[in-house]
PDB file of C-alpha atoms and ligand atoms in Angstrom:
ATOM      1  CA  UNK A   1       0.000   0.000   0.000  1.00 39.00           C
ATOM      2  CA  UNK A   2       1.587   3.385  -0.853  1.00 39.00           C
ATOM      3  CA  UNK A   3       0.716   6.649   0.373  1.00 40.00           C
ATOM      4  CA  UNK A   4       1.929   8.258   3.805  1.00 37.00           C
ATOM      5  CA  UNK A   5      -1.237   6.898   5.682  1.00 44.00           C
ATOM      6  CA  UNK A   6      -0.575   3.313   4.725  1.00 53.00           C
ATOM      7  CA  UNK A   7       0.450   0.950   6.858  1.00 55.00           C
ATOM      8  CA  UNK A   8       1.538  -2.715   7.452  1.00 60.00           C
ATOM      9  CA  UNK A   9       1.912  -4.157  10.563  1.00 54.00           C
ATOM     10  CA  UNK A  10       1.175  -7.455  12.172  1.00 53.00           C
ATOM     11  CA  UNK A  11      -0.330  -8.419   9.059  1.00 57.00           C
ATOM     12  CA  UNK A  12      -3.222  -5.715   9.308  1.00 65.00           C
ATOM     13  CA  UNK A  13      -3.103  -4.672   5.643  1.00 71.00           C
ATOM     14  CA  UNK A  14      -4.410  -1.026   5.255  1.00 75.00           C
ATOM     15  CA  UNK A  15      -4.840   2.739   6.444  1.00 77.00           C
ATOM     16  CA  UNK A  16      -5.904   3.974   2.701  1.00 90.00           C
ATOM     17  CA  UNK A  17      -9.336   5.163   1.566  1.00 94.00           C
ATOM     18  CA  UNK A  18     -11.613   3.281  -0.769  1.00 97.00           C
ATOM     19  CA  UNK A  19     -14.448   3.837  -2.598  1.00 98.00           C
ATOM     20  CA  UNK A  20     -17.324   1.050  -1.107  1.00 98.00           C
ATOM     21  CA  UNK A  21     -20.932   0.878  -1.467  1.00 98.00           C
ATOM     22  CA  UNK A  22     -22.892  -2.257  -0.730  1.00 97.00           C
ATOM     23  CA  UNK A  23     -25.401  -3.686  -3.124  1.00 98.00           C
ATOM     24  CA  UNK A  24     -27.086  -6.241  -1.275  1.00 98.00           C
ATOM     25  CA  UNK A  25     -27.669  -7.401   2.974  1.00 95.00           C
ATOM     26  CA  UNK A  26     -28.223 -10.837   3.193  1.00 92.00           C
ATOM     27  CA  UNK A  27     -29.134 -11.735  -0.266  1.00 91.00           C
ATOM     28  CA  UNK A  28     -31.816  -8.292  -0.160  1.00 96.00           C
ATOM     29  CA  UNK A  29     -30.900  -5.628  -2.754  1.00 97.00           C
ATOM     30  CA  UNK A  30     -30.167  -2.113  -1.000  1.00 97.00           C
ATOM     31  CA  UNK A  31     -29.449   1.385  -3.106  1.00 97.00           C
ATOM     32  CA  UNK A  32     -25.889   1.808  -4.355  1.00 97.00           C
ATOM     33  CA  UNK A  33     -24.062   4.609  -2.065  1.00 97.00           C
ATOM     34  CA  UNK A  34     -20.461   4.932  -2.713  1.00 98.00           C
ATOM     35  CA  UNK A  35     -18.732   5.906   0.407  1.00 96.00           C
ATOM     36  CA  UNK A  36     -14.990   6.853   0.330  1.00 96.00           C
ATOM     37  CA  UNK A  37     -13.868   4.519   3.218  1.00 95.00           C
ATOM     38  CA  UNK A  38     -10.994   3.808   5.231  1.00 93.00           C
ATOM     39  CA  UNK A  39     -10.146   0.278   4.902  1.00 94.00           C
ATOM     40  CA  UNK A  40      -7.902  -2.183   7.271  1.00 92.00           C
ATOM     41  CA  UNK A  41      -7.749  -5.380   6.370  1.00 94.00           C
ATOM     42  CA  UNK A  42      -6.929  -8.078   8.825  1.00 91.00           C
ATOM     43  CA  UNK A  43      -6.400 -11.921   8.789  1.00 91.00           C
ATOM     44  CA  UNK A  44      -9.971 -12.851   8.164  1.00 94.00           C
ATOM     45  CA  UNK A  45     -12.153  -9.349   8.430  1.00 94.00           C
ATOM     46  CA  UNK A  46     -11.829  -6.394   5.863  1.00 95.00           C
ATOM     47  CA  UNK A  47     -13.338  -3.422   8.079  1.00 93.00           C
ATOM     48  CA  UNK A  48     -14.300   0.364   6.771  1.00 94.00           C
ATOM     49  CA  UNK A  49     -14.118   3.316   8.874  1.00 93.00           C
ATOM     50  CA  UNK A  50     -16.267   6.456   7.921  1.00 91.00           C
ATOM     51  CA  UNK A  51     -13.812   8.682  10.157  1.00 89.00           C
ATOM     52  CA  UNK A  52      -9.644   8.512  10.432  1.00 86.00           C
ATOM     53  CA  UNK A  53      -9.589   8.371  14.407  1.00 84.00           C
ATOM     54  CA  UNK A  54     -11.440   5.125  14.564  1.00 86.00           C
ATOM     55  CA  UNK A  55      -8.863   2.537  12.969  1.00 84.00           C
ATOM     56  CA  UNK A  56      -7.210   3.055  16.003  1.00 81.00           C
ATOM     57  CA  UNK A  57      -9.396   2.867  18.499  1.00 80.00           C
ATOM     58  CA  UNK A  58      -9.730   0.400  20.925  1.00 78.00           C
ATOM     59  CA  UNK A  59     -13.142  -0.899  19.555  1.00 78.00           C
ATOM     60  CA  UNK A  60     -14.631  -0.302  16.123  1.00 76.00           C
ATOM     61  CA  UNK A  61     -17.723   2.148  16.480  1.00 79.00           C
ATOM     62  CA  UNK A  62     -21.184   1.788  14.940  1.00 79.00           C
ATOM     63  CA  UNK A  63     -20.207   3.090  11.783  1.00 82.00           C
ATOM     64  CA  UNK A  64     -17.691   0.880  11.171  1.00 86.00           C
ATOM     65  CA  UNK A  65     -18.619  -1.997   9.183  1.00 92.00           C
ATOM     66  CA  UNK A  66     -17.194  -5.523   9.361  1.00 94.00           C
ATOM     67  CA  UNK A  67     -16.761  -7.737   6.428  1.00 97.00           C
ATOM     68  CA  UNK A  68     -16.446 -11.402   7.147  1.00 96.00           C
ATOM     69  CA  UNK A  69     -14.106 -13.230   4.754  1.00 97.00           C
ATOM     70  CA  UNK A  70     -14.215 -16.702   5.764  1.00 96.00           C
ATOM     71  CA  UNK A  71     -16.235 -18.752   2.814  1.00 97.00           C
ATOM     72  CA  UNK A  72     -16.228 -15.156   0.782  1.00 98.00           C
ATOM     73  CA  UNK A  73     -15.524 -14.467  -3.166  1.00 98.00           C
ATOM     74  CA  UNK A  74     -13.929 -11.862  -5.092  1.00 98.00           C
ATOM     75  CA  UNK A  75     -13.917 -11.521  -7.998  1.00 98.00           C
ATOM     76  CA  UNK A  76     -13.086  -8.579 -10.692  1.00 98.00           C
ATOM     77  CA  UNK A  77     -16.986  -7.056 -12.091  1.00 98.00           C
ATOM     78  CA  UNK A  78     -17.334  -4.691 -14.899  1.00 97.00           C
ATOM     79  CA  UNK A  79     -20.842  -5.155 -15.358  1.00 97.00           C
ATOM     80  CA  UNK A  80     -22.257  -3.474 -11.679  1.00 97.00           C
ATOM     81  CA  UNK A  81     -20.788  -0.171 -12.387  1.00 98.00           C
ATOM     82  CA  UNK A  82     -19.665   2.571 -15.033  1.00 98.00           C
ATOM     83  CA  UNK A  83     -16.449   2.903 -12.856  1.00 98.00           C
ATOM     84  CA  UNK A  84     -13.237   0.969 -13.460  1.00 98.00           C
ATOM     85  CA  UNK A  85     -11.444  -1.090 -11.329  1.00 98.00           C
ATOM     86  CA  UNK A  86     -14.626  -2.426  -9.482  1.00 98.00           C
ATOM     87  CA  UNK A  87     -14.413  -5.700  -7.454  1.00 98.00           C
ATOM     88  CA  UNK A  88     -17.057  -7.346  -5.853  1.00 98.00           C
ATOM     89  CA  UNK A  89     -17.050  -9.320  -2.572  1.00 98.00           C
ATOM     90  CA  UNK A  90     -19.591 -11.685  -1.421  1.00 98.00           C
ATOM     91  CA  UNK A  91     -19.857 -12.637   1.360  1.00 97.00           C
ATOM     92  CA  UNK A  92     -20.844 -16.364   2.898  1.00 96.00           C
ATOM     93  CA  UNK A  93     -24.409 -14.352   4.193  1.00 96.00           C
ATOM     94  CA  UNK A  94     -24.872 -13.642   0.672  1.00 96.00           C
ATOM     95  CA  UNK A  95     -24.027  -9.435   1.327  1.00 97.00           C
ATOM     96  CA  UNK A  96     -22.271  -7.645  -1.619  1.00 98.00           C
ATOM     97  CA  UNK A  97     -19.424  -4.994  -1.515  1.00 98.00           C
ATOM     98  CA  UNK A  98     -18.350  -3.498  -4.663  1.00 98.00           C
ATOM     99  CA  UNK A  99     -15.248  -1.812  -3.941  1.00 98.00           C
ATOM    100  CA  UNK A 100     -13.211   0.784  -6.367  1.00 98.00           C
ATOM    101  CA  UNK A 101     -10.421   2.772  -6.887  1.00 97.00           C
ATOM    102  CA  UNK A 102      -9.258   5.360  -9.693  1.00 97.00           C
ATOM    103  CA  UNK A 103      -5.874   3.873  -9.553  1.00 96.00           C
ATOM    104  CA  UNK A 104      -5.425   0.467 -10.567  1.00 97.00           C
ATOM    105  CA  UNK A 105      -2.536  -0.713  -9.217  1.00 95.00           C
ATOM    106  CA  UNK A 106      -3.647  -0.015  -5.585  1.00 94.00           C
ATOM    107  CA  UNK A 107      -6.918  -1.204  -6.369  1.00 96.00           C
ATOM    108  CA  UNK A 108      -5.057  -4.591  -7.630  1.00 96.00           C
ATOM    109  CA  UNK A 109      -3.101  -4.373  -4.401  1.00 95.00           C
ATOM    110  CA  UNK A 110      -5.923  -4.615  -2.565  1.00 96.00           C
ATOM    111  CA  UNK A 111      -7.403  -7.384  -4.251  1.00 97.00           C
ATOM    112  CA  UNK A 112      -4.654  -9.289  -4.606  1.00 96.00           C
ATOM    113  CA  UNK A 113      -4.213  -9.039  -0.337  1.00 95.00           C
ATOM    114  CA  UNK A 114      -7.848  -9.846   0.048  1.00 96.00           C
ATOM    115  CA  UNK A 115      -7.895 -12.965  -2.247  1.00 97.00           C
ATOM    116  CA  UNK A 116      -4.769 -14.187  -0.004  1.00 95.00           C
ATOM    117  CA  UNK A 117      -7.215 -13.481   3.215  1.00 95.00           C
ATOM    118  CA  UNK A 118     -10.216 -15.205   2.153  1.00 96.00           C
ATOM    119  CA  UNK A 119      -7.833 -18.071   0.681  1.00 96.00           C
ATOM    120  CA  UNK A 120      -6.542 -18.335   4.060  1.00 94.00           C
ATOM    121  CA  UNK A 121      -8.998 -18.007   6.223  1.00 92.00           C
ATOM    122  CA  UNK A 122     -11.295 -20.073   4.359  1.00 88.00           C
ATOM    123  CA  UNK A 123      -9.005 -23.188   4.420  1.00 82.00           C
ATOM    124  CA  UNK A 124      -8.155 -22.551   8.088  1.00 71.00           C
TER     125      UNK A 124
HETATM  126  C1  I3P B   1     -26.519   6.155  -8.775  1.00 87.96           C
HETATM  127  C2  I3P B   1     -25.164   6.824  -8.689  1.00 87.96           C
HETATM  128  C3  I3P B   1     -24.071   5.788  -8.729  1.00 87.96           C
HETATM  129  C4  I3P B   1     -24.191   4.911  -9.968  1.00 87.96           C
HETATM  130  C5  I3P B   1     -25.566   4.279 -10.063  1.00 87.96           C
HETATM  131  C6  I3P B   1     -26.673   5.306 -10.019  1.00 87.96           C
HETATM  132  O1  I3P B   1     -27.518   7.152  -8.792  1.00 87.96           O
HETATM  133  O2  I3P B   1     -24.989   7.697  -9.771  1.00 87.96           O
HETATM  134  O3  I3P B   1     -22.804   6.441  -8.704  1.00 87.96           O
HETATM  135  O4  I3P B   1     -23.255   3.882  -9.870  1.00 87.96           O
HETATM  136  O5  I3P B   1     -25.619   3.558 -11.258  1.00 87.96           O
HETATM  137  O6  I3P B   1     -27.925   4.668  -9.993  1.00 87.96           O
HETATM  138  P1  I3P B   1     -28.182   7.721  -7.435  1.00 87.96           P
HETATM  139  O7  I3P B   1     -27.123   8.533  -6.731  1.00 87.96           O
HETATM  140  O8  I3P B   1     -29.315   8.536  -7.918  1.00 87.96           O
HETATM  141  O9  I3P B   1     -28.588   6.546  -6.614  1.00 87.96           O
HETATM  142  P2  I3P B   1     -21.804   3.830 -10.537  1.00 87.96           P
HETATM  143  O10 I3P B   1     -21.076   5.065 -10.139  1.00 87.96           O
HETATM  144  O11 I3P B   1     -21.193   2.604  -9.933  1.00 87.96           O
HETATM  145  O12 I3P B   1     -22.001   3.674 -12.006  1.00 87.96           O
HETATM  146  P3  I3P B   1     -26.368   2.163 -11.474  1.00 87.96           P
HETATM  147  O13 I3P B   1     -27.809   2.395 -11.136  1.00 87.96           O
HETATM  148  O14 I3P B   1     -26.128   1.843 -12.896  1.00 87.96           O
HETATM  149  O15 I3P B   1     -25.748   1.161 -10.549  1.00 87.96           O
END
């Protein structure tokens, strides 16, 4: 991850803002939102902060929304959105992320580390 507000530490992954916006709860449809996010990914959770202060609080707040990645898929979309670099994650509730970023390299960073998580959490 580039950028002076990235970090990478005891395998948290993260500390950079994303463009998110989920598409579906539980298998029900909900109104796209894109919200520019800021994203930690750790072993087996990929968690987005509205606000800065929060990835290092002690305990996520109510705005901060947790993405289980055990038994979750990625995969590259270009039909969901006119934006590019657009991934989508499902997860094993059947919820939908699409997640984006102008620049593709970090947004292939970042799908590249979440594959690895889900790959390894999902065999653990
Ligand atoms: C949506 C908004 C989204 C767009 C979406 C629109 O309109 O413009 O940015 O998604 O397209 O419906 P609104 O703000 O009125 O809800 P993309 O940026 O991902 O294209 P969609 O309906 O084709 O998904």
């Amino acid at each position: 991850v580039g950028g002076a507000t990235a970090f990478e530490t005891q395998g948290d992954f993260g500390g950079e803002q994303l463009n998110v916006t989920k598409i579906s709860e539980r298998g029900k449809k909900q109104r796209k939102n894109w919200t520019l996010m800021w994203s930690v990914l750790k072993s087996d959770q990929l968690l987005f902060y509205k606000d800065r202060q929060q990835i290092t609080a002690l305990k996520p707040d109510g705005r901060t929304d947790v993405v289980q990645l055990w038994g979750a898929v990625i995969e590259w979309i270009t039909e969901k959105s006119s934006r590019k670099n657009v991934f989508q994650i499902t997860t094993n509730t059947g919820s939908e992320y699409l997640i984006q970023v102008d620049n593709f390299s970090t947004a292939n960073k970042w799908y590249d580390a979440i594959k690895r998580a889900i790959d390894s959490s999902t065999k653990a």
